[in-house]
Amino acid sequence: MNFTRWSARLPGTQRRAAARTEQTASPDRRGEGSVPAARVEQLTDESPSVPAVDELRVREVLDRAPSLVALVHGPDHRIAYVNDAYTTAFGVRPLGECAREALPELDALGLFPLLDQVQRSGKSRTVKSRKAPDGRSYTFTCTPVAQGDGKGGSDGRGVLVFATDVTDHAEAAERLRASERRQRETAVTLQRSLLPQELEEPDDLRIAATYHPGGTEAAVGGDWYDVITLGGGRTALVIGDVMGRGVRAAAVMGQLRTAVRAYARLDLPPHEVLQLLDGLAAEIDANQIATCAYAIHDPNEGKLIYSSAGHLPILVRDENGTVLRAEEPTGPPLGTGGWMHTSGSIPLAPGSTAVLYTDGLVERRDADLDEGIAALERALAGATGTPQVVCDRLVRSAGVTPDHDDDVAVLVLQHPARTGADSELFRNAALELLGGVEAAPRARAFASGVLTSWRFPADLHDLGVLATSELVANSLQHGTPPMRLRLRRTDRRLIIEVTDGDDHLPRRRRAEPGDESGRGIAIVATIASNWGCRRTPGGGKAVWCEFALPRPQTT
């Protein structure tokens, strides 16, 4: 092969040629300058002879190159040359043959469209880390070369294929990716194991939730949600987000979620729960902060009482399709300390739907956060159906895909409007207790009449009247006005609750044989399925108990 007809357009060739031209003409000028001519002659005589680049034989250079080199020319890419490294890698290749048949390895690598493009455009192209049939990985650079003066058109052009072995780099990169995949799978597994495996099902709410980890290029974060039944018909709802990613964020999330469940059992107001959680977050990891929204639903009040630690606002869609956004109060994230959290409220009447979510659902790099929340409001306004349907629609409307760059947690709850036969299973009755010796008999008579009208079986009727008598007697003896008796039934349980103006919470204790008091709460705890007490927001307390209703027999 005569390489004098071809010239590779390699970077720097013209610059080096110009430098050699200057060096050839410079000795005479230097002799006139600061360097003596004799010194120049001495340097010239003693310096080894270094051939110019143009004097090197291209074929000898390419034959000894450790990289794979092949030269093809013409529109059908006929083989003009392959070097020794190429022959060692893929075997002897016949010169003059069409490359599509004689170089099947290039076809397997999908390089022929690239060769066509380089030949047409006259511009070099590079593809990185392609795995060849020999099992090794190469980075291919395809450079156009021209015949003679370079004016032969596409028919006179060839393509120099230069392949560098990058197998070690490719294998190292694959090991790194595999390690990252294993770490991510570990974090996702930990994250999912710390989330509720099954959501608790309150009597008065329908709830659905979803969690989407970030895409494969993003480490899993610390988003979480929870639903906690507090007893007495009340339900706590939690959504949170630990800043940061990976196993550490998931572990901190698990600790915070466990702490929230423990604090929730104290039946404290939302802002007091967040106050306790704030101190714990600083103890867990002072460098790790988290946002959290904690809300309580009481079916008797028709609203959500909530508190937020730096979290995004709760959205509520009423039965007419109007979306409300929970505003202040919002405090700083957990773990910052030095802040007194407060509680607010937002209506949640029958027929309403509420959404709690993390920032991955609404935050985008190219848009303002308020725009994302506004888009979610519009999506919620048109979202109808079951909580799971609403949840899925909101996720789709936000454009969350498997390769989403952030975790997403969404919690949807509905307070259904009961109509028809279903409404008969959800009833309320209340009586104001004025005090005096007649209060207890009036309460027993009222409870007996209500339970009879609700057609409870005789044994449950008697237990309900007895529990009412003990709770009222306890309130009359230890509480202060105003006092109120409330009876509530759902499709699953009977709830009896007495409120008064004293904030001293009763506790169950063992009465001695000679004691005249101390047995009321013990009796209630023995006969009821569950009981509890809590302080009410306006001062005072509520003491309640509940009885599980027998499940209807199925045939």
Coordinates of C-alpha atoms in Angstrom, one line a residue:
M1 CA 0.0 0.0 0.0
N2 CA 1.5 3.4 -1.0
F3 CA 0.7 5.9 1.8
T4 CA 2.0 8.8 -0.2
R5 CA -1.4 9.2 -1.8
W6 CA -3.1 9.6 1.7
S7 CA -2.6 12.2 4.3
A8 CA -4.3 11.9 7.7
R9 CA -5.6 15.1 9.1
L10 CA -4.2 14.6 12.5
P11 CA -4.3 17.5 15.1
G12 CA -1.0 19.5 15.4
T13 CA 0.6 18.3 12.1
Q14 CA 0.6 21.8 10.5
R15 CA 1.8 23.5 13.6
R16 CA 4.8 21.1 13.9
A17 CA 5.6 21.6 10.2
A18 CA 5.7 25.3 10.7
A19 CA 8.0 25.0 13.7
R20 CA 10.4 22.9 11.6
T21 CA 10.5 25.5 8.9
E22 CA 11.5 28.2 11.4
Q23 CA 14.2 25.9 12.8
T24 CA 15.7 25.4 9.4
A25 CA 16.0 29.1 8.7
S26 CA 17.1 30.1 12.2
P27 CA 20.9 29.2 12.5
D28 CA 22.0 32.2 10.4
R29 CA 19.9 34.6 12.3
R30 CA 21.1 33.2 15.7
G31 CA 24.6 33.6 14.5
E32 CA 24.0 37.3 14.3
G33 CA 22.4 37.5 17.7
S34 CA 23.5 36.8 21.3
V35 CA 24.5 33.2 20.7
P36 CA 27.9 32.9 18.9
A37 CA 28.0 31.1 15.6
A38 CA 30.7 28.7 16.8
R39 CA 28.4 27.7 19.6
V40 CA 25.6 27.1 17.2
E41 CA 27.9 24.9 15.0
Q42 CA 29.0 23.0 18.1
L43 CA 25.5 22.3 19.2
T44 CA 24.5 21.3 15.7
D45 CA 27.5 18.9 15.3
E46 CA 27.0 17.2 18.7
S47 CA 23.2 17.0 18.7
P48 CA 21.8 13.7 17.6
S49 CA 19.9 13.6 14.4
V50 CA 16.1 13.6 15.0
P51 CA 14.0 12.9 12.0
A52 CA 11.1 15.3 11.3
V53 CA 7.6 14.0 11.5
D54 CA 7.2 14.3 7.8
E55 CA 10.2 12.1 7.2
L56 CA 8.8 9.2 9.2
R57 CA 7.1 6.4 7.4
V58 CA 3.5 6.4 8.4
R59 CA 3.1 2.7 7.9
E60 CA 6.0 1.8 10.3
V61 CA 4.4 4.1 12.9
L62 CA 0.9 2.6 12.6
D63 CA 2.3 -1.0 12.5
R64 CA 3.9 -0.5 15.8
A65 CA 1.0 1.3 17.5
P66 CA -0.6 -0.7 20.3
S67 CA -4.0 0.6 19.3
L68 CA -6.1 -0.9 16.6
V69 CA -5.9 0.9 13.3
A70 CA -7.8 0.3 10.0
L71 CA -8.1 2.4 6.9
V72 CA -11.0 2.1 4.5
H73 CA -11.8 4.1 1.4
G74 CA -14.5 4.7 -1.0
P75 CA -18.3 4.7 -0.6
D76 CA -18.3 0.9 0.0
H77 CA -15.5 1.2 2.6
R78 CA -12.9 -1.1 1.0
I79 CA -10.1 -2.2 3.2
A80 CA -6.9 -0.3 2.5
Y81 CA -4.9 -1.2 5.6
V82 CA -5.0 -2.9 9.0
N83 CA -2.2 -2.7 11.5
D84 CA -0.6 -5.6 13.4
A85 CA -2.6 -4.9 16.6
Y86 CA -5.8 -5.1 14.6
T87 CA -4.8 -8.4 13.0
T88 CA -3.8 -9.8 16.5
A89 CA -7.2 -8.9 17.9
F90 CA -9.5 -10.0 15.0
G91 CA -7.3 -12.0 12.6
V92 CA -6.0 -11.3 9.1
R93 CA -8.2 -9.2 7.0
P94 CA -8.0 -9.2 3.1
L95 CA -7.1 -5.9 1.5
G96 CA -9.4 -4.5 -1.1
E97 CA -12.5 -6.3 0.2
C98 CA -15.6 -4.5 1.2
A99 CA -15.5 -3.8 4.9
R100 CA -19.1 -4.8 5.5
E101 CA -18.2 -8.4 4.6
A102 CA -14.5 -8.5 5.6
L103 CA -14.8 -6.6 8.9
P104 CA -17.8 -8.2 10.6
E105 CA -16.6 -6.9 14.0
L106 CA -17.3 -3.3 12.9
D107 CA -20.7 -4.3 11.8
A108 CA -21.4 -6.0 15.2
L109 CA -20.3 -2.8 16.9
G110 CA -22.7 -0.7 14.7
L111 CA -19.9 1.5 13.3
F112 CA -20.8 1.5 9.6
P113 CA -23.4 4.3 9.9
L114 CA -20.8 6.2 11.7
L115 CA -18.3 5.6 8.9
D116 CA -20.8 6.8 6.3
Q117 CA -21.4 10.0 8.4
V118 CA -17.7 10.7 8.7
Q119 CA -17.1 10.2 5.0
R120 CA -20.0 12.5 4.1
S121 CA -19.3 15.3 6.6
G122 CA -15.5 15.2 6.6
K123 CA -15.6 15.5 10.4
S124 CA -14.2 13.1 13.0
R125 CA -16.5 11.2 15.3
T126 CA -15.9 9.2 18.5
V127 CA -17.9 6.5 20.2
K128 CA -16.9 5.5 23.7
S129 CA -16.5 2.1 25.3
R130 CA -18.1 -0.3 22.8
K131 CA -17.7 -4.0 23.6
A132 CA -16.3 -5.9 20.7
P133 CA -16.9 -9.6 19.8
D134 CA -13.5 -10.5 21.3
G135 CA -15.0 -9.5 24.7
R136 CA -12.8 -6.4 25.1
S137 CA -14.0 -2.8 25.1
Y138 CA -12.7 -0.1 22.8
T139 CA -13.2 3.6 22.2
F140 CA -13.4 4.2 18.4
T141 CA -12.3 7.4 16.7
C142 CA -13.1 7.7 13.0
T143 CA -11.1 10.4 11.2
P144 CA -11.6 11.4 7.5
V145 CA -8.6 11.1 5.2
A146 CA -8.4 12.5 1.7
Q147 CA -6.6 11.3 -1.4
G148 CA -3.9 13.6 -2.9
D149 CA -5.0 17.2 -2.6
G150 CA -8.2 16.3 -0.7
K151 CA -10.5 17.3 -3.6
G152 CA -11.6 14.0 -4.6
G153 CA -15.1 14.2 -3.2
S154 CA -16.7 11.5 -1.2
D155 CA -15.4 8.8 -3.6
G156 CA -11.8 9.9 -2.9
R157 CA -12.2 10.0 0.8
G158 CA -11.3 7.3 3.3
V159 CA -11.8 6.8 7.0
L160 CA -9.1 6.0 9.5
V161 CA -10.5 3.9 12.3
F162 CA -8.5 4.2 15.5
A163 CA -9.5 2.0 18.4
T164 CA -8.1 2.3 21.9
D165 CA -8.5 -0.6 24.4
V166 CA -10.4 0.7 27.4
T167 CA -11.4 -2.7 28.8
D168 CA -9.9 -2.0 32.2
H169 CA -11.7 1.3 32.5
A170 CA -14.9 -0.2 31.3
E171 CA -14.7 -3.0 33.8
A172 CA -13.9 -0.6 36.6
A173 CA -16.8 1.5 35.7
E174 CA -19.1 -1.5 35.6
R175 CA -17.9 -2.6 39.0
L176 CA -18.6 0.9 40.3
R177 CA -22.1 0.9 38.8
A178 CA -22.8 -2.6 40.2
S179 CA -21.7 -1.4 43.7
E180 CA -23.9 1.6 43.4
R181 CA -26.8 -0.6 42.3
R182 CA -26.3 -2.9 45.3
Q183 CA -26.1 0.1 47.7
R184 CA -29.3 1.6 46.2
E185 CA -31.1 -1.7 46.4
T186 CA -30.1 -2.0 50.1
A187 CA -31.3 1.5 50.8
V188 CA -34.6 1.0 49.0
T189 CA -35.1 -2.3 50.8
L190 CA -34.4 -0.6 54.1
Q191 CA -36.7 2.3 53.2
R192 CA -39.6 0.1 52.2
S193 CA -39.2 -2.1 55.3
L194 CA -39.4 1.0 57.5
L195 CA -42.6 2.2 55.9
P196 CA -46.0 0.8 56.9
Q197 CA -46.5 -2.6 55.3
E198 CA -50.2 -2.2 55.6
L199 CA -52.0 1.1 56.4
E200 CA -54.3 1.2 59.4
E201 CA -57.9 1.5 58.5
P202 CA -59.8 4.1 60.5
D203 CA -63.6 3.8 60.7
D204 CA -64.3 7.2 59.3
L205 CA -61.6 7.6 56.7
R206 CA -60.6 5.9 53.5
I207 CA -56.8 6.1 53.0
A208 CA -54.3 5.2 50.3
A209 CA -50.6 6.0 50.0
T210 CA -47.7 5.4 47.6
Y211 CA -43.9 5.7 47.7
H212 CA -41.7 6.0 44.6
P213 CA -37.9 5.9 45.1
G214 CA -35.7 8.1 43.0
G215 CA -34.5 6.7 39.7
T216 CA -31.4 4.5 39.2
E217 CA -29.1 7.5 39.0
A218 CA -30.4 9.0 42.3
A219 CA -29.8 7.5 45.8
V220 CA -32.9 6.7 47.8
G221 CA -33.9 9.4 50.3
G222 CA -35.8 9.5 53.6
D223 CA -39.4 10.1 52.7
W224 CA -42.0 8.5 54.9
Y225 CA -45.7 8.4 55.8
D226 CA -47.8 6.8 58.5
V227 CA -51.4 6.4 59.7
I228 CA -52.0 5.9 63.4
T229 CA -55.4 5.2 65.0
L230 CA -55.6 7.0 68.3
G231 CA -58.8 5.5 69.7
G232 CA -62.0 7.2 70.3
G233 CA -62.5 7.6 66.5
R234 CA -59.5 9.9 66.1
T235 CA -56.7 9.3 63.6
A236 CA -53.2 10.7 63.3
L237 CA -51.7 11.2 59.8
V238 CA -48.0 11.8 59.2
I239 CA -45.8 12.7 56.3
G240 CA -42.1 13.5 56.5
D241 CA -38.9 13.9 54.6
V242 CA -35.3 13.4 55.9
M243 CA -32.8 15.6 54.0
G244 CA -30.0 13.6 52.4
R245 CA -29.8 10.3 50.6
G246 CA -28.7 6.7 51.1
V247 CA -28.9 4.2 53.9
R248 CA -28.2 6.9 56.5
A249 CA -31.2 9.0 55.5
A250 CA -33.4 5.9 55.5
A251 CA -32.1 4.9 59.0
V252 CA -32.8 8.3 60.4
M253 CA -36.3 8.2 58.8
G254 CA -37.0 4.9 60.6
Q255 CA -36.0 6.3 64.0
L256 CA -38.2 9.3 63.5
R257 CA -41.2 7.3 62.3
T258 CA -40.9 5.0 65.4
A259 CA -40.7 8.0 67.6
V260 CA -43.8 9.6 66.0
R261 CA -45.8 6.5 66.7
A262 CA -44.7 6.4 70.3
Y263 CA -45.5 10.1 70.8
A264 CA -48.8 9.7 69.1
R265 CA -49.9 7.1 71.7
L266 CA -49.6 9.9 74.3
D267 CA -52.5 11.5 72.4
L268 CA -50.9 14.9 72.5
P269 CA -51.8 17.9 70.3
P270 CA -49.9 18.0 67.0
H271 CA -47.6 20.9 67.9
E272 CA -46.5 19.1 71.1
V273 CA -45.7 15.9 69.1
L274 CA -43.5 18.0 66.8
Q275 CA -41.9 19.7 69.8
L276 CA -40.8 16.3 71.2
L277 CA -39.7 15.1 67.8
D278 CA -37.6 18.2 67.2
G279 CA -35.5 17.5 70.3
L280 CA -35.1 13.8 69.3
A281 CA -34.0 14.7 65.8
A282 CA -31.2 16.8 67.1
E283 CA -30.1 13.9 69.3
I284 CA -30.2 11.3 66.5
D285 CA -28.0 13.3 64.2
A286 CA -27.3 17.1 64.5
N287 CA -26.2 17.2 60.9
Q288 CA -29.4 15.6 59.6
I289 CA -32.6 17.7 59.4
A290 CA -36.1 16.6 58.4
T291 CA -39.4 18.1 57.6
C292 CA -42.7 16.7 59.0
A293 CA -46.4 17.4 59.0
Y294 CA -48.5 15.8 61.7
A295 CA -52.3 16.0 61.6
I296 CA -55.2 14.6 63.7
H297 CA -58.7 13.9 62.4
D298 CA -61.6 13.9 64.8
P299 CA -64.9 12.9 63.0
N300 CA -66.8 14.9 65.6
E301 CA -65.1 18.1 64.7
G302 CA -65.1 17.9 60.9
K303 CA -61.6 19.3 60.5
L304 CA -57.9 18.4 60.5
I305 CA -55.8 19.8 63.4
Y306 CA -52.2 20.0 62.1
S307 CA -48.8 21.3 62.8
S308 CA -45.9 21.5 60.3
A309 CA -42.1 21.5 60.8
G310 CA -40.9 23.0 57.5
H311 CA -43.1 20.7 55.4
L312 CA -45.2 21.5 52.4
P313 CA -48.9 22.6 53.0
I314 CA -51.7 20.1 53.2
L315 CA -54.2 20.3 50.4
V316 CA -58.0 19.7 50.9
R317 CA -60.6 19.3 48.2
D318 CA -64.1 19.8 49.4
E319 CA -67.2 18.0 48.0
N320 CA -67.7 20.9 45.5
G321 CA -64.2 20.6 44.0
T322 CA -62.7 23.7 45.7
V323 CA -59.1 23.1 46.9
L324 CA -57.9 24.7 50.1
R325 CA -54.3 25.1 51.1
A326 CA -53.3 24.8 54.7
E327 CA -51.5 27.9 55.6
E328 CA -49.6 28.9 58.8
P329 CA -48.5 27.9 61.3
T330 CA -45.4 26.4 59.9
G331 CA -42.2 26.1 61.9
P332 CA -38.6 25.3 60.8
P333 CA -37.5 21.7 60.0
L334 CA -36.9 19.2 62.8
G335 CA -33.5 19.3 64.4
T336 CA -33.0 23.0 64.3
G337 CA -34.2 23.6 67.9
G338 CA -35.2 26.9 69.5
W339 CA -38.7 27.1 68.0
M340 CA -42.1 26.7 69.6
H341 CA -44.4 24.9 67.2
T342 CA -48.1 25.7 67.1
S343 CA -51.2 24.0 65.7
G344 CA -53.6 25.1 63.0
S345 CA -56.8 23.6 61.4
I346 CA -58.3 23.1 58.0
P347 CA -61.9 21.9 57.3
L348 CA -62.4 18.3 56.4
A349 CA -66.2 17.9 56.1
P350 CA -67.8 14.7 54.8
G351 CA -67.1 14.4 51.1
S352 CA -63.7 16.0 51.3
T353 CA -60.3 14.7 50.2
A354 CA -57.0 15.7 51.8
V355 CA -53.5 15.2 50.3
L356 CA -50.2 15.1 52.2
Y357 CA -47.0 14.8 50.1
T358 CA -43.3 15.3 49.9
D359 CA -41.3 17.8 47.8
G360 CA -40.4 15.2 45.2
L361 CA -44.0 15.4 43.9
V362 CA -44.0 19.2 43.2
E363 CA -40.4 20.4 43.1
R364 CA -38.5 20.7 39.8
R365 CA -35.1 22.2 39.0
D366 CA -36.5 24.4 36.2
A367 CA -39.6 25.7 38.0
D368 CA -40.6 27.5 41.2
L369 CA -41.9 25.4 44.1
D370 CA -45.1 27.4 44.3
E371 CA -45.8 26.6 40.6
G372 CA -45.5 22.9 41.4
I373 CA -47.9 23.2 44.3
A374 CA -50.3 25.2 42.2
A375 CA -50.2 22.5 39.5
L376 CA -50.9 19.9 42.2
E377 CA -53.9 21.9 43.3
R378 CA -55.3 22.0 39.8
A379 CA -54.8 18.2 39.5
L380 CA -56.5 17.6 42.8
A381 CA -59.5 19.8 41.8
G382 CA -60.2 17.4 39.0
A383 CA -59.3 14.1 40.7
T384 CA -62.3 12.0 41.8
G385 CA -62.7 8.4 42.7
T386 CA -61.2 6.2 45.4
P387 CA -58.2 7.4 47.4
Q388 CA -55.9 5.0 45.4
V389 CA -57.3 6.4 42.1
V390 CA -56.7 10.0 43.3
C391 CA -53.2 9.0 44.5
D392 CA -52.3 7.5 41.1
R393 CA -53.7 10.4 39.2
L394 CA -51.7 13.0 41.2
V395 CA -48.5 11.0 40.6
R396 CA -49.1 10.8 36.9
S397 CA -50.1 14.5 36.6
A398 CA -46.8 15.4 38.3
G399 CA -44.8 13.5 35.7
V400 CA -43.3 11.0 38.1
T401 CA -41.5 8.3 36.2
P402 CA -39.2 5.4 37.2
D403 CA -36.2 7.6 36.5
H404 CA -37.5 10.5 38.6
D405 CA -34.6 12.3 40.3
D406 CA -36.2 12.4 43.8
D407 CA -38.2 10.3 46.2
V408 CA -42.0 10.8 46.2
A409 CA -44.4 9.9 49.1
V410 CA -48.1 10.7 48.8
L411 CA -50.8 10.1 51.4
V412 CA -54.5 10.6 50.3
L413 CA -57.4 10.5 52.8
Q414 CA -61.1 10.8 52.2
H415 CA -63.9 11.6 54.7
P416 CA -66.8 10.0 52.8
A417 CA -70.3 11.4 52.9
R418 CA -72.5 8.6 54.4
T419 CA -75.9 8.2 52.7
G420 CA -78.6 5.7 52.6
A421 CA -78.2 2.5 54.6
D422 CA -74.6 3.3 55.2
S423 CA -75.5 6.4 57.2
E424 CA -77.4 4.2 59.7
L425 CA -74.1 2.6 60.7
F426 CA -72.6 5.9 61.6
R427 CA -74.6 7.7 64.3
N428 CA -73.9 10.3 67.0
A429 CA -75.7 11.3 70.2
A430 CA -74.7 13.8 72.9
L431 CA -76.0 15.0 76.3
E432 CA -74.9 18.1 78.3
L433 CA -74.4 17.1 82.0
L434 CA -75.4 19.9 84.4
G435 CA -74.0 18.2 87.5
G436 CA -75.9 17.3 90.7
V437 CA -77.2 14.1 92.0
E438 CA -79.5 13.6 89.0
A439 CA -76.6 13.7 86.5
A440 CA -75.6 10.1 86.7
P441 CA -79.2 8.7 86.4
R442 CA -79.9 11.0 83.5
A443 CA -76.8 9.8 81.7
R444 CA -77.7 6.1 82.3
A445 CA -81.2 6.7 81.0
F446 CA -79.9 8.6 78.0
A447 CA -77.4 5.9 77.1
S448 CA -79.9 3.2 77.5
G449 CA -82.4 4.9 75.2
V450 CA -79.8 5.6 72.5
L451 CA -78.3 2.1 72.5
T452 CA -81.8 0.6 72.3
S453 CA -82.7 2.8 69.3
W454 CA -79.4 1.7 67.7
R455 CA -80.6 -1.9 68.1
F456 CA -77.6 -3.2 70.0
P457 CA -77.8 -6.7 71.4
A458 CA -78.7 -6.9 75.1
D459 CA -75.2 -7.8 76.4
L460 CA -73.6 -4.9 74.5
H461 CA -76.4 -2.6 75.7
D462 CA -75.8 -3.4 79.3
L463 CA -72.0 -3.0 79.0
G464 CA -72.5 0.4 77.3
V465 CA -74.8 1.6 80.1
L466 CA -72.3 0.4 82.7
A467 CA -69.3 2.1 81.1
T468 CA -71.4 5.3 80.7
S469 CA -72.2 5.3 84.4
E470 CA -68.6 4.8 85.5
L471 CA -67.2 7.5 83.2
V472 CA -69.8 10.0 84.2
A473 CA -69.3 9.2 87.9
N474 CA -65.6 9.7 87.5
S475 CA -66.2 13.1 85.9
L476 CA -68.6 14.2 88.5
Q477 CA -66.2 13.3 91.3
H478 CA -62.9 14.5 89.9
G479 CA -63.9 16.9 87.1
T480 CA -65.4 20.3 86.8
P481 CA -68.1 21.8 84.5
P482 CA -68.8 21.9 81.7
M483 CA -69.4 18.2 81.3
R484 CA -70.7 16.4 78.2
L485 CA -71.5 12.8 77.3
R486 CA -71.1 11.7 73.7
L487 CA -72.0 8.3 72.2
R488 CA -70.9 7.4 68.7
R489 CA -71.3 4.3 66.7
T490 CA -69.5 3.2 63.5
D491 CA -69.8 0.1 61.4
R492 CA -67.1 -1.4 63.7
R493 CA -67.4 -0.1 67.2
L494 CA -69.3 1.8 69.9
I495 CA -67.5 4.8 71.4
I496 CA -68.4 6.4 74.7
E497 CA -66.7 9.7 75.7
V498 CA -67.1 12.1 78.6
T499 CA -65.5 15.5 78.6
D500 CA -65.1 18.0 81.5
G501 CA -63.2 21.2 82.3
D502 CA -60.5 19.6 84.5
D503 CA -57.2 18.8 82.8
H504 CA -56.1 16.1 85.4
L505 CA -55.9 12.8 83.5
P506 CA -57.2 9.7 85.3
R507 CA -55.1 6.6 85.5
R508 CA -55.9 3.0 86.2
R509 CA -54.9 1.9 89.6
R510 CA -55.5 -1.0 91.9
A511 CA -58.0 -0.1 94.7
E512 CA -57.4 -1.6 98.2
P513 CA -60.3 -3.5 99.8
G514 CA -61.1 -0.6 102.1
D515 CA -61.0 2.1 99.4
E516 CA -64.3 3.8 98.5
S517 CA -63.0 5.0 95.1
G518 CA -60.5 4.0 92.4
R519 CA -62.5 1.2 90.8
G520 CA -64.3 3.1 88.0
I521 CA -61.5 3.3 85.4
A522 CA -60.5 -0.3 86.3
I523 CA -64.0 -1.5 85.6
V524 CA -64.1 0.4 82.3
A525 CA -60.7 -1.0 81.3
T526 CA -61.9 -4.5 82.0
I527 CA -65.2 -4.5 80.1
A528 CA -64.2 -2.3 77.1
S529 CA -62.1 -3.2 74.1
N530 CA -60.0 -0.1 74.6
W531 CA -59.9 3.1 76.7
G532 CA -57.9 6.2 76.9
C533 CA -57.8 9.9 77.9
R534 CA -56.4 13.1 76.5
R535 CA -56.4 16.8 77.2
T536 CA -58.7 18.9 75.0
P537 CA -57.4 22.0 73.1
G538 CA -59.5 24.5 75.1
G539 CA -58.5 23.1 78.5
G540 CA -60.0 20.1 80.2
K541 CA -59.9 16.5 79.3
A542 CA -61.8 13.7 77.5
V543 CA -62.0 10.1 78.8
W544 CA -63.3 7.5 76.4
C545 CA -63.8 3.8 75.9
E546 CA -64.9 1.7 72.9
F547 CA -66.5 -1.7 72.3
A548 CA -65.9 -3.7 69.2
L549 CA -69.2 -4.5 67.4
P550 CA -69.8 -8.1 66.3
R551 CA -69.1 -8.7 62.6
P552 CA -72.1 -9.6 60.6
Q553 CA -72.2 -13.3 59.7
T554 CA -71.5 -14.1 56.1
T555 CA -72.9 -17.1 54.3

